[in-house]
Tab-separated table of C-alpha atoms and ligand atoms in Angstrom:
chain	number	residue	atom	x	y	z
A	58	UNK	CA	4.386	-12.521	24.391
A	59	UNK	CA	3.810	-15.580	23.225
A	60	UNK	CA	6.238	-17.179	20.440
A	61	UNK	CA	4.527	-19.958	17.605
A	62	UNK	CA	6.358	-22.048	15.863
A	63	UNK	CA	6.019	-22.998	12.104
A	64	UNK	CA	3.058	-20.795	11.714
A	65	UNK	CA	1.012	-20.370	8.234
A	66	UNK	CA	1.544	-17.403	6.715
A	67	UNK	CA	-1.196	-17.825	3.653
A	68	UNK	CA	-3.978	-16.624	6.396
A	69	UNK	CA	-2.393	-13.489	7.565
A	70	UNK	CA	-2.249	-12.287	3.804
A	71	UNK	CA	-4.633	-10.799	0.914
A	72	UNK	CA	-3.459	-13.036	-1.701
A	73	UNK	CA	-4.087	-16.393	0.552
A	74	UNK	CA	-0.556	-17.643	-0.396
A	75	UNK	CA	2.536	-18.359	1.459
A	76	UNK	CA	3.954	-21.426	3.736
A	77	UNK	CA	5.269	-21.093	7.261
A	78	UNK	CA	6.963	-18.811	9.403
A	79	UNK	CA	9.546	-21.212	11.385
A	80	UNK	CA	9.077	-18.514	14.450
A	81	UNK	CA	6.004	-16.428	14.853
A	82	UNK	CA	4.792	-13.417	17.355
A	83	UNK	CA	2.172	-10.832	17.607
A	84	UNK	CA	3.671	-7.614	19.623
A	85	UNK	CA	0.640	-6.494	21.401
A	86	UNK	CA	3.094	-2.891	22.877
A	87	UNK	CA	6.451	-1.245	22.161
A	88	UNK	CA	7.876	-3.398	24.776
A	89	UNK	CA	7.160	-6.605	22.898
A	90	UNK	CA	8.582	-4.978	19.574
A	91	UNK	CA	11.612	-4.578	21.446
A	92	UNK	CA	11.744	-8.350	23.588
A	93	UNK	CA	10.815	-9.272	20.103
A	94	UNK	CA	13.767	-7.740	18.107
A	95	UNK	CA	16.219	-9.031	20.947
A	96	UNK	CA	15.134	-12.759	20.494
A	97	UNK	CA	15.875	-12.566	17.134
A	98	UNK	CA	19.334	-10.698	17.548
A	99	UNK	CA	20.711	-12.837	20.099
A	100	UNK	CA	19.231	-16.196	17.905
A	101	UNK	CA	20.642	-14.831	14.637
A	102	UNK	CA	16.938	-15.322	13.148
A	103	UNK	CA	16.259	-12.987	9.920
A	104	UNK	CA	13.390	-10.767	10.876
A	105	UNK	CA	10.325	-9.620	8.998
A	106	UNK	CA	7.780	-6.911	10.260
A	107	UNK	CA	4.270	-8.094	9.539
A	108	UNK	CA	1.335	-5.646	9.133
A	109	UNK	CA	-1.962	-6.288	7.344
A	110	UNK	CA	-0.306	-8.779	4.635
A	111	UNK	CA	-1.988	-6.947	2.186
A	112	UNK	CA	1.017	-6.187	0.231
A	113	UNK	CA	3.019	-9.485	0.374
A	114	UNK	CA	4.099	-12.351	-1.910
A	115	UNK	CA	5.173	-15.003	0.521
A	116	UNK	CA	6.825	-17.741	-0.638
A	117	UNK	CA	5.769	-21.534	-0.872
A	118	UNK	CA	8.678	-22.328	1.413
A	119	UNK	CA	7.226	-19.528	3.507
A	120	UNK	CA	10.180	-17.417	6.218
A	121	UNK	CA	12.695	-19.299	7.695
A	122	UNK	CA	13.201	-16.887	10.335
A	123	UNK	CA	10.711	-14.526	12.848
A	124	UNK	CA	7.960	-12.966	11.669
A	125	UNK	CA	6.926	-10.157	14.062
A	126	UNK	CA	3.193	-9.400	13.487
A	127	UNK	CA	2.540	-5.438	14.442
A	128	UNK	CA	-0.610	-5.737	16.767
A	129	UNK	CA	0.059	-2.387	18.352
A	130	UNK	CA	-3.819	-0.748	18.986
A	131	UNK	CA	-5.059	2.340	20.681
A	132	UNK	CA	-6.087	6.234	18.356
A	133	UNK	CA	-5.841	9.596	20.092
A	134	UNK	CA	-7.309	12.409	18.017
A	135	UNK	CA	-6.634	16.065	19.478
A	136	UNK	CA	-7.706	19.160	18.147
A	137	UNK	CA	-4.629	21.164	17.630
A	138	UNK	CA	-5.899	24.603	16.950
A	139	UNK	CA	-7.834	27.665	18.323
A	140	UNK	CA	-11.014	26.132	19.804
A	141	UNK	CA	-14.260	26.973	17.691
A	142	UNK	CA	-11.928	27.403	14.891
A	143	UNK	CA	-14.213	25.550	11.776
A	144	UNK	CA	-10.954	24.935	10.133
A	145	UNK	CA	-8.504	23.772	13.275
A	146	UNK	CA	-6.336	20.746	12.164
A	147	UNK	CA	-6.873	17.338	14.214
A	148	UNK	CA	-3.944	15.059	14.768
A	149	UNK	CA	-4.763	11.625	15.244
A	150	UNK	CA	-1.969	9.261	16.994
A	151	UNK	CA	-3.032	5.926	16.013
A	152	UNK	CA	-0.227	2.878	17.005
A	153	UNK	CA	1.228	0.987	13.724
A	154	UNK	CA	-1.460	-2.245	14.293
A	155	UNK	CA	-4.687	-0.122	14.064
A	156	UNK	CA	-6.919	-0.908	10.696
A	157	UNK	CA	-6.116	1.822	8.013
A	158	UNK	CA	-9.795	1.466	6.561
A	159	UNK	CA	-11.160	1.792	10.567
A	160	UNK	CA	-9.113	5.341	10.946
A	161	UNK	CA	-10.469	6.388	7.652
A	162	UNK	CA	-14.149	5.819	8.692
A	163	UNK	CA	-13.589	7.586	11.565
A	164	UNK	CA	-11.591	10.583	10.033
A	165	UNK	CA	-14.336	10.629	7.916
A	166	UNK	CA	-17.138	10.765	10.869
A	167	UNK	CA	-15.347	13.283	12.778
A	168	UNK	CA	-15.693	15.300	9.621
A	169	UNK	CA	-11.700	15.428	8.713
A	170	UNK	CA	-10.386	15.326	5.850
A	171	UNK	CA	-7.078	14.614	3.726
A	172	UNK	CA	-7.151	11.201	3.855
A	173	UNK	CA	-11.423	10.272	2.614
A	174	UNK	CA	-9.780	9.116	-0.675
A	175	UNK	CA	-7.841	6.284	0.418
A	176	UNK	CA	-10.701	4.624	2.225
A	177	UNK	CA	-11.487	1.120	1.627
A	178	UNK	CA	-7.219	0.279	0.987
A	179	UNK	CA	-6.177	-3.040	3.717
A	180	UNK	CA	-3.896	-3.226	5.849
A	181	UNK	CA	-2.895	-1.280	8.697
A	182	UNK	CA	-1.682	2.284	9.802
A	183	UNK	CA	1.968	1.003	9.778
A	184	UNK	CA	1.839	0.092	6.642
A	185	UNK	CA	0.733	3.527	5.142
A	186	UNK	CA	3.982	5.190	5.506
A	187	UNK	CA	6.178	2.076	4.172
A	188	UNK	CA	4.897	2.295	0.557
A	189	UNK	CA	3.948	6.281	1.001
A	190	UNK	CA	-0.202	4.635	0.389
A	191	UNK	CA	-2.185	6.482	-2.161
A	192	UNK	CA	-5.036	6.488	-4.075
A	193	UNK	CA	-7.636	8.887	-6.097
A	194	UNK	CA	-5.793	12.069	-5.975
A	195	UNK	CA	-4.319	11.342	-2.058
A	196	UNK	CA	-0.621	9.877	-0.667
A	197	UNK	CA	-0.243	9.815	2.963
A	198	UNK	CA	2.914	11.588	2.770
A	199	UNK	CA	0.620	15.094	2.477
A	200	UNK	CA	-0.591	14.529	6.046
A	201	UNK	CA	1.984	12.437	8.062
A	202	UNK	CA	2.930	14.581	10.485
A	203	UNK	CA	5.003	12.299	12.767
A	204	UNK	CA	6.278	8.246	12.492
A	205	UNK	CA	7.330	6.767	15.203
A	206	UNK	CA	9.835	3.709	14.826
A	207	UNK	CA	12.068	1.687	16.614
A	208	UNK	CA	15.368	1.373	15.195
A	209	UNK	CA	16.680	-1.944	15.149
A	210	UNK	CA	20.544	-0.550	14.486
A	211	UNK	CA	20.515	1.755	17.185
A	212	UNK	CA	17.553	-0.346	19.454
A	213	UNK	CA	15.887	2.977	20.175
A	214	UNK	CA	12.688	4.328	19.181
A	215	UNK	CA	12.826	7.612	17.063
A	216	UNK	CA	10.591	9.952	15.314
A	217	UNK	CA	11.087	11.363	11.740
A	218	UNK	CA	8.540	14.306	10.589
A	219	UNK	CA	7.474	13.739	7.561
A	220	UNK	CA	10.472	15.474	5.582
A	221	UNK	CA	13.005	13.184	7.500
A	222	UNK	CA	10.679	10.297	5.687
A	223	UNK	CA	11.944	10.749	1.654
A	224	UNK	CA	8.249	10.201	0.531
A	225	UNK	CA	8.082	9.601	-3.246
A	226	UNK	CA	5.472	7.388	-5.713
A	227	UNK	CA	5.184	4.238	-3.671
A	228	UNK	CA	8.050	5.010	-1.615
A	229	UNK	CA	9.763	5.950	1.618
A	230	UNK	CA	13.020	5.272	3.555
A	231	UNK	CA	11.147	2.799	4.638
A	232	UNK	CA	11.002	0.893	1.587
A	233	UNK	CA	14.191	1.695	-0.290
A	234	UNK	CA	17.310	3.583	1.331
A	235	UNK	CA	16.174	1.949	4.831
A	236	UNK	CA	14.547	-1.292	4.180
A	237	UNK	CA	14.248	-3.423	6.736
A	238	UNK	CA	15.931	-0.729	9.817
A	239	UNK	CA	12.583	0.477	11.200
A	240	UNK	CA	9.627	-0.723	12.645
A	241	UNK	CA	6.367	1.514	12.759
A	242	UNK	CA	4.939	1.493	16.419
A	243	UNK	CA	2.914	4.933	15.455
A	244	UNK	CA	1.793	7.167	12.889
A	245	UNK	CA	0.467	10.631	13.383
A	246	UNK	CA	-1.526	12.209	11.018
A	247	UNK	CA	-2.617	15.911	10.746
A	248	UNK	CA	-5.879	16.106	9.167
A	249	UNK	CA	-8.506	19.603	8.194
A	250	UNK	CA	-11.438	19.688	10.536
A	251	UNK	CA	-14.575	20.525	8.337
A	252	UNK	CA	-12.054	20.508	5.476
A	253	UNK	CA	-13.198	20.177	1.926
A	254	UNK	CA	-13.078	16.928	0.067
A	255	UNK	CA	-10.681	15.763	-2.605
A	256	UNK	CA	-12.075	15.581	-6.050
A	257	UNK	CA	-9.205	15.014	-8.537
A	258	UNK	CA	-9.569	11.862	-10.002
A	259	UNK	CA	-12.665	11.646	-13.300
A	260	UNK	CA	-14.018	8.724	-12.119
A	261	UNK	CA	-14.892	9.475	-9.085
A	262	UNK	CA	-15.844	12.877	-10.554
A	263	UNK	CA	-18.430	10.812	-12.360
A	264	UNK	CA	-19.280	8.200	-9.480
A	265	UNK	CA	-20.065	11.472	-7.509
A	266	UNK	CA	-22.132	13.206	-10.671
A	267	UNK	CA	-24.227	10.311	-11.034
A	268	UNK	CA	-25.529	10.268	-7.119
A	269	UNK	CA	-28.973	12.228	-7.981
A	270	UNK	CA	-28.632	13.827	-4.431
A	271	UNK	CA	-25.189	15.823	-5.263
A	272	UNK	CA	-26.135	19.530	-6.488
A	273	UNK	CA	-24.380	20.724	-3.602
A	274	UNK	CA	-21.264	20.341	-2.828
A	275	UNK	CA	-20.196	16.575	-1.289
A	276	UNK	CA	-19.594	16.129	1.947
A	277	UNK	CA	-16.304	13.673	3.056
A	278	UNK	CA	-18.613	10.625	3.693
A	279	UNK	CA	-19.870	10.623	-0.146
A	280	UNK	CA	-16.615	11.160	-1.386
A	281	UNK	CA	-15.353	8.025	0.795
A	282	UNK	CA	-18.671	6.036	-0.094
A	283	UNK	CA	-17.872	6.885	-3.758
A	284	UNK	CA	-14.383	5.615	-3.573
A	285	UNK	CA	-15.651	2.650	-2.156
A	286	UNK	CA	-18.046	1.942	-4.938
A	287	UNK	CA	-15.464	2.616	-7.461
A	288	UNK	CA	-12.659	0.405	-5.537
A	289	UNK	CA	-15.474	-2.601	-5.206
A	290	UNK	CA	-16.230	-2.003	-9.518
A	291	UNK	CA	-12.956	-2.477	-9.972
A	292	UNK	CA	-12.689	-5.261	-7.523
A	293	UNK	CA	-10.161	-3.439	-5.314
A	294	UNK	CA	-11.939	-3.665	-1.905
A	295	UNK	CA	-12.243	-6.875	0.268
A	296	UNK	CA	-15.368	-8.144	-0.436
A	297	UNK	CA	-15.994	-11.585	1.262
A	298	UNK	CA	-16.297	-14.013	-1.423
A	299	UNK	CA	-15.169	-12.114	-4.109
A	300	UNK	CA	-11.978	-13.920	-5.849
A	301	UNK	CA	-11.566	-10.823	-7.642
A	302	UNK	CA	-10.331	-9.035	-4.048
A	303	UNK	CA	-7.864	-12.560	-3.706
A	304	UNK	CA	-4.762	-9.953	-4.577
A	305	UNK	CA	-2.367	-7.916	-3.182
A	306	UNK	CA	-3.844	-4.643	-5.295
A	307	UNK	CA	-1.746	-3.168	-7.854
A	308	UNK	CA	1.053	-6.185	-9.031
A	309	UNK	CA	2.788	-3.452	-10.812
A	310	UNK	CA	3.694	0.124	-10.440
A	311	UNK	CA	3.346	2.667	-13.262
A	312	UNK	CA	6.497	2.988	-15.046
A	313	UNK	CA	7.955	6.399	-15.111
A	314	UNK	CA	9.441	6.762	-18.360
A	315	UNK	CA	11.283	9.902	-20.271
A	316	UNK	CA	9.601	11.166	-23.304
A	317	UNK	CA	12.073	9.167	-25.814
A	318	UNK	CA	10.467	5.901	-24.278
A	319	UNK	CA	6.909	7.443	-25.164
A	320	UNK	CA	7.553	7.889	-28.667
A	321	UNK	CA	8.998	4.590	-28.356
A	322	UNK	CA	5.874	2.577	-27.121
A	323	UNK	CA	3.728	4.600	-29.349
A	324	UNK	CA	5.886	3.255	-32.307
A	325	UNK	CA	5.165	-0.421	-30.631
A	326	UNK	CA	1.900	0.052	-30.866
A	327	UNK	CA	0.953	2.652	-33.177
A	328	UNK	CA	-0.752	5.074	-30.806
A	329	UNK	CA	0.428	7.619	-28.352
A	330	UNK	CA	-0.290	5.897	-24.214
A	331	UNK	CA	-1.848	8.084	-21.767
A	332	UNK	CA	0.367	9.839	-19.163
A	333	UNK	CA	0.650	11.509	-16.203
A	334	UNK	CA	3.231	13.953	-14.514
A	335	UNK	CA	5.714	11.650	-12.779
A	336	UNK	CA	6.361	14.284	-9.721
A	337	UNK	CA	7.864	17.054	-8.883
A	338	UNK	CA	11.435	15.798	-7.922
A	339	UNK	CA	14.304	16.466	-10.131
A	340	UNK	CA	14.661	12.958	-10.787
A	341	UNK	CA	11.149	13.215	-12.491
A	342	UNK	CA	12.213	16.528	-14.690
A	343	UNK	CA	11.435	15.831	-18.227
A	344	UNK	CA	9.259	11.940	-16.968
A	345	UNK	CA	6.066	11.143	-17.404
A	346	UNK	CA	4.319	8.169	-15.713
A	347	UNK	CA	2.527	5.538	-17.877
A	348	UNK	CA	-0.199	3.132	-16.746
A	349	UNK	CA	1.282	-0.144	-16.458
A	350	UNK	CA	-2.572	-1.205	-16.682
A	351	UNK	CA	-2.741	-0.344	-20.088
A	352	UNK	CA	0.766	-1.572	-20.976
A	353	UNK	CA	0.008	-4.571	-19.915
A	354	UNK	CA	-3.274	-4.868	-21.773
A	355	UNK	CA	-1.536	-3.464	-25.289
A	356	UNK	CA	0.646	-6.498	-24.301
A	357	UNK	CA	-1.831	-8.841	-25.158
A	358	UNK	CA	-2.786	-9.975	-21.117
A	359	UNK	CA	-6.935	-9.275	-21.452
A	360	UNK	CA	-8.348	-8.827	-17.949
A	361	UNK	CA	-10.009	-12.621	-16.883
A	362	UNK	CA	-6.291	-14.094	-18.234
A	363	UNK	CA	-5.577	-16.887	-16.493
A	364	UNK	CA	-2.364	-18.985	-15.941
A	365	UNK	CA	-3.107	-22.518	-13.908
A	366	UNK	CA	-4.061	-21.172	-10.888
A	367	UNK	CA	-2.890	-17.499	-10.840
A	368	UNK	CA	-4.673	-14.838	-13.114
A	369	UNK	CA	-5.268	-11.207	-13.787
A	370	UNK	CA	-8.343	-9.971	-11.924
A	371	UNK	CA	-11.966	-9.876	-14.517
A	372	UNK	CA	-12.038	-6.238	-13.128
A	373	UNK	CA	-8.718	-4.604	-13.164
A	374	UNK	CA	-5.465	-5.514	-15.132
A	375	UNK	CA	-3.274	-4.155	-12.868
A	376	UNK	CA	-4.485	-6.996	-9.995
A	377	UNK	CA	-2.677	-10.647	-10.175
A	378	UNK	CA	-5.304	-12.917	-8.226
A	379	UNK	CA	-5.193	-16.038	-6.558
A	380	UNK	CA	-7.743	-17.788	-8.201
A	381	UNK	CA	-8.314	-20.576	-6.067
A	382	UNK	CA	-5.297	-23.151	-4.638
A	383	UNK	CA	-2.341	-20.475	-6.097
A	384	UNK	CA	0.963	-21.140	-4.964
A	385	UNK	CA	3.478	-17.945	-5.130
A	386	UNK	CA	5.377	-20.205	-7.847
A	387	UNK	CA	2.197	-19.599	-10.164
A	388	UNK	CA	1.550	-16.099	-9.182
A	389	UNK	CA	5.433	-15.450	-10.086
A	390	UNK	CA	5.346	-17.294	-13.230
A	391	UNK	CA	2.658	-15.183	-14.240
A	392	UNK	CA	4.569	-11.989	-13.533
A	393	UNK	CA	7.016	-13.332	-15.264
A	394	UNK	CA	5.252	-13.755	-18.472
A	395	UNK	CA	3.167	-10.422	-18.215
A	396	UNK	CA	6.833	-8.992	-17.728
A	397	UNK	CA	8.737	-10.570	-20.511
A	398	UNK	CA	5.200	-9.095	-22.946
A	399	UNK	CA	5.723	-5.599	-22.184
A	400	UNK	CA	9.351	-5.519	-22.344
A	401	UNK	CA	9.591	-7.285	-25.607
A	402	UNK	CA	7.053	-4.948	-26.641
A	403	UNK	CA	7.369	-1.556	-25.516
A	404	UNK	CA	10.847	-1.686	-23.842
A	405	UNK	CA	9.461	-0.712	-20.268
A	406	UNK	CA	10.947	-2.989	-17.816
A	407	UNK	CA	7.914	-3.133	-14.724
A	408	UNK	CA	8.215	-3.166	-11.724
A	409	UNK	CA	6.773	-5.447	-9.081
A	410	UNK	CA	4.653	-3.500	-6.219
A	411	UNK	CA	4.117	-6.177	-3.536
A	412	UNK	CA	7.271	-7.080	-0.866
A	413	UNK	CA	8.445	-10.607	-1.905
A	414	UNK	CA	9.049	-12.634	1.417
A	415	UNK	CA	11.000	-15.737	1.904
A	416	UNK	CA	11.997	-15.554	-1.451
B	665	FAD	C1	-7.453	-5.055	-2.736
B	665	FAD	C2	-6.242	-4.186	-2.468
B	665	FAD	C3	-6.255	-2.848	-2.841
B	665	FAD	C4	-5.132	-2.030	-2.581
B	665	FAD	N1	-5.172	-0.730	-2.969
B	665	FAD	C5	-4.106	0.071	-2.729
B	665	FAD	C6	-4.121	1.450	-3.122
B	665	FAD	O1	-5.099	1.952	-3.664
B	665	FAD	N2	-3.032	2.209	-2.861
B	665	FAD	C7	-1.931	1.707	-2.228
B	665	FAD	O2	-0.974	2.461	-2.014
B	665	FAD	N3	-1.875	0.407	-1.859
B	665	FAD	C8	-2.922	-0.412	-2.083
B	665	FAD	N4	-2.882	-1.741	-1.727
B	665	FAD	C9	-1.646	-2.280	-1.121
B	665	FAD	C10	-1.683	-2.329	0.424
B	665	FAD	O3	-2.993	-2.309	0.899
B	665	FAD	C11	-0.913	-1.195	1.060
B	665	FAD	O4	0.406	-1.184	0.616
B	665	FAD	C12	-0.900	-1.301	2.604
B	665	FAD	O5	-0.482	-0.086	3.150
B	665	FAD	C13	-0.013	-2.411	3.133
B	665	FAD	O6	-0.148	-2.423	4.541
B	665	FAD	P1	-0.074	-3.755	5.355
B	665	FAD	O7	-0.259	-3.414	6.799
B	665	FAD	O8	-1.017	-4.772	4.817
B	665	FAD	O9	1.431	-4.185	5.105
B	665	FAD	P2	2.023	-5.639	4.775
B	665	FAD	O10	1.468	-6.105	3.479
B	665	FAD	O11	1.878	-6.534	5.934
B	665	FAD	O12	3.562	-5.288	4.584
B	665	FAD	C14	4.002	-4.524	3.488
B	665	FAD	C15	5.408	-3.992	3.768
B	665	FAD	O13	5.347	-3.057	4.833
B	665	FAD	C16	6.164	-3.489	5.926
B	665	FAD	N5	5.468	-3.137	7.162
B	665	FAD	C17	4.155	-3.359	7.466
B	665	FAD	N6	3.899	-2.872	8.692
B	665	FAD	C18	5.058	-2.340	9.148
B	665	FAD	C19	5.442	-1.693	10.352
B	665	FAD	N7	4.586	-1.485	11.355
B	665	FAD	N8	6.742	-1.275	10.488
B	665	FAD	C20	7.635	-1.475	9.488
B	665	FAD	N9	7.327	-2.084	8.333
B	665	FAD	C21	6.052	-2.509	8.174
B	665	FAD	C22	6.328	-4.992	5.744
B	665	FAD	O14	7.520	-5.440	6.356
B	665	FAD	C23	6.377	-5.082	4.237
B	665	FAD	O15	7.671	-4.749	3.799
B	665	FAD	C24	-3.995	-2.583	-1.958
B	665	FAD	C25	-3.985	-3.939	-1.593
B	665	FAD	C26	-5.099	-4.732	-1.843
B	665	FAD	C27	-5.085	-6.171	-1.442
């Protein structure tokens, strides 16, 4: 294992921001995760877990501590089912480094399904379970079947099914009640041989109706090509030279708000906002969630708004880009600003998305 010092961080992440790490290593096995947990512990370094970077806002300063990059790689898939059977399940064990995109693309080849609608989302399999990763009608959290972590409490590696996870909107153990306690070394997922695709979402409904070939039904690898398609029109797939893509997707999450705030921000603005159910925890009883894209946008921020060197993507509203030379101070001051707009206006209070590092 070998251990860098005063590595840039900007490189390793989506948004292209972010100064140093003063201590730096990529665990390449479980036994590195664990040499590299120990060399923090007995050095009293602060320790963050490093995936794909595709959900980060590192700071200008950058992380004055180690950063452990996740390069665990290897996928089993095994059928686990009656042989023959057209509708057996397949788990696939892929370790916590392996591209999420790759295992989608592969799912999808293998014909399995449950997980065609997140294609084309960075970053990598141990980063699916932190934020519960969803998209188009799909969360992870329907077909985790296993995590496997190593506890940095107890320095022992563990598995939670994926009740023992508390998967919510956005959000797992991993992310709230247990932030920073766990490291992802693997992540099984169960997935529907020859299962049929999921078509929730209008549209990709329409991106689907409007591929001349489609009178029958679609087949996984349309559905994912379709997602794709819609992802890159809304510039939310990495598309070399794109500075739409220079993000860290979604800045905000959708507010979930109880019906008093609706009539609320349709006072503020003089017309009801669409909505969603918020979920079906009791929590959520009586919620609805609210795009924060179109909050943000009845707010006054146009998509193309720009801010020095930070702006809000030309495609999506919901997507705070780098626009060329960004420091996190800009990107932040932006938030800020889009922030103070809906509050002032609406009385939603949003919520930032991305994990804010060396902050
Ligand atoms: C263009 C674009 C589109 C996106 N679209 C979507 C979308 O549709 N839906 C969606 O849900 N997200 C989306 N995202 C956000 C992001 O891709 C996901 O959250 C992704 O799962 C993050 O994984 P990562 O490996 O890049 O994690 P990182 O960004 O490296 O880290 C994110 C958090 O997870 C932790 N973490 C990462 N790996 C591990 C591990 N092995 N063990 C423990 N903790 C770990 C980190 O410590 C950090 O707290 C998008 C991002 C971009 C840039």
């Amino acid at each position: 294992m070998v251990i860098e010092e005063n590595k840039p961080l900007a490189p390793f992440t989506t948004l292209g921001i972010g100064g140093p790490a003063r201590w730096f290593v990529e665990a390449a096995d479980e036994d590195d995760v664990v040499e590299a947990t120990q060399l923090a512990h007995q050095r009293g370094l602060p320790l963050f877990v490093l995936g794909g970077g595709s959900n980060l806002l590192v700071s200008d300063a950058g992380f004055d501590g180690l950063v452990l990059r996740v390069g665990l790689l290897g996928i089993d898939a095994d059928l686990d089912g009656p042989p023959g059977d057209a509708l057996g399940e397949w788990v696939y064990r892929a370790a916590a480094g392996e591209d999420w995109d790759a295992l989608v693309e592969r799912a999808v080849r293998d014909n399995c399904a449950g997980i065609e609608c997140l294609a084309g989302i960075p970053g990598t399999v141990g980063g699916t379970p932190v934020q519960n990763v969803g998209a188009y009608g799909q969360e992870v959290a329907s077909v985790i079947e296993q995590v496997r972590v190593f506890d940095l409490n107890e320095a022992v590696f563990h598995e939670f099914s994926a009740g023992e996870c508390g998967f919510d909107y956005r959000r797992s153990r991993f992310n709230s009640t247990d932030r920073g306690r766990y490291i992802v070394t693997r992540v099984d997922y169960r997935l529907t041989l020859g299962g049929a695709p999921t078509l929730r979402y209008a549209d990709l409904q329409r991106e689907i109706a409007q591929d001349a070939a489609n009178d029958t039904e679609p087949s996984l690898a349309q559905v994912a090509a379709a997602v794709r398609r819609v992802r890159q029109a809304k510039g939310m797939l990495l598309v070399d030279g794109d500075p739409d893509c220079r993000s860290a997707g979604s800045f905000f999450k959708n507010p979930v708000v109880s019906r008093t705030q609706v009539r609320t921000i349709a006072r503020g603005n003089g017309k009801e906002p669409p909505s969603f159910p918020a979920g079906s925890g009791e929590e959520n009883v009586g919620r609805v969630k609210v795009p924060a894209a179109w909050l943000i946008e009845q707010a006054g921020f146009a998509k193309g708004y720009a801010l020095r060197r930070a702006g809000v993507s030309s495609r999506h509203t919901l997507a705070l880009i780098n626009r060329g030379g960004a420091t996190a101070e800009e990107i932040l001051a932006l938030a800020g600003q889009i922030r103070s707009a809906v509050e002032a206006r609406f009385g939603v209070q949003l919520e930032m998305e991305p994990v804010m590092v060396g902050f």
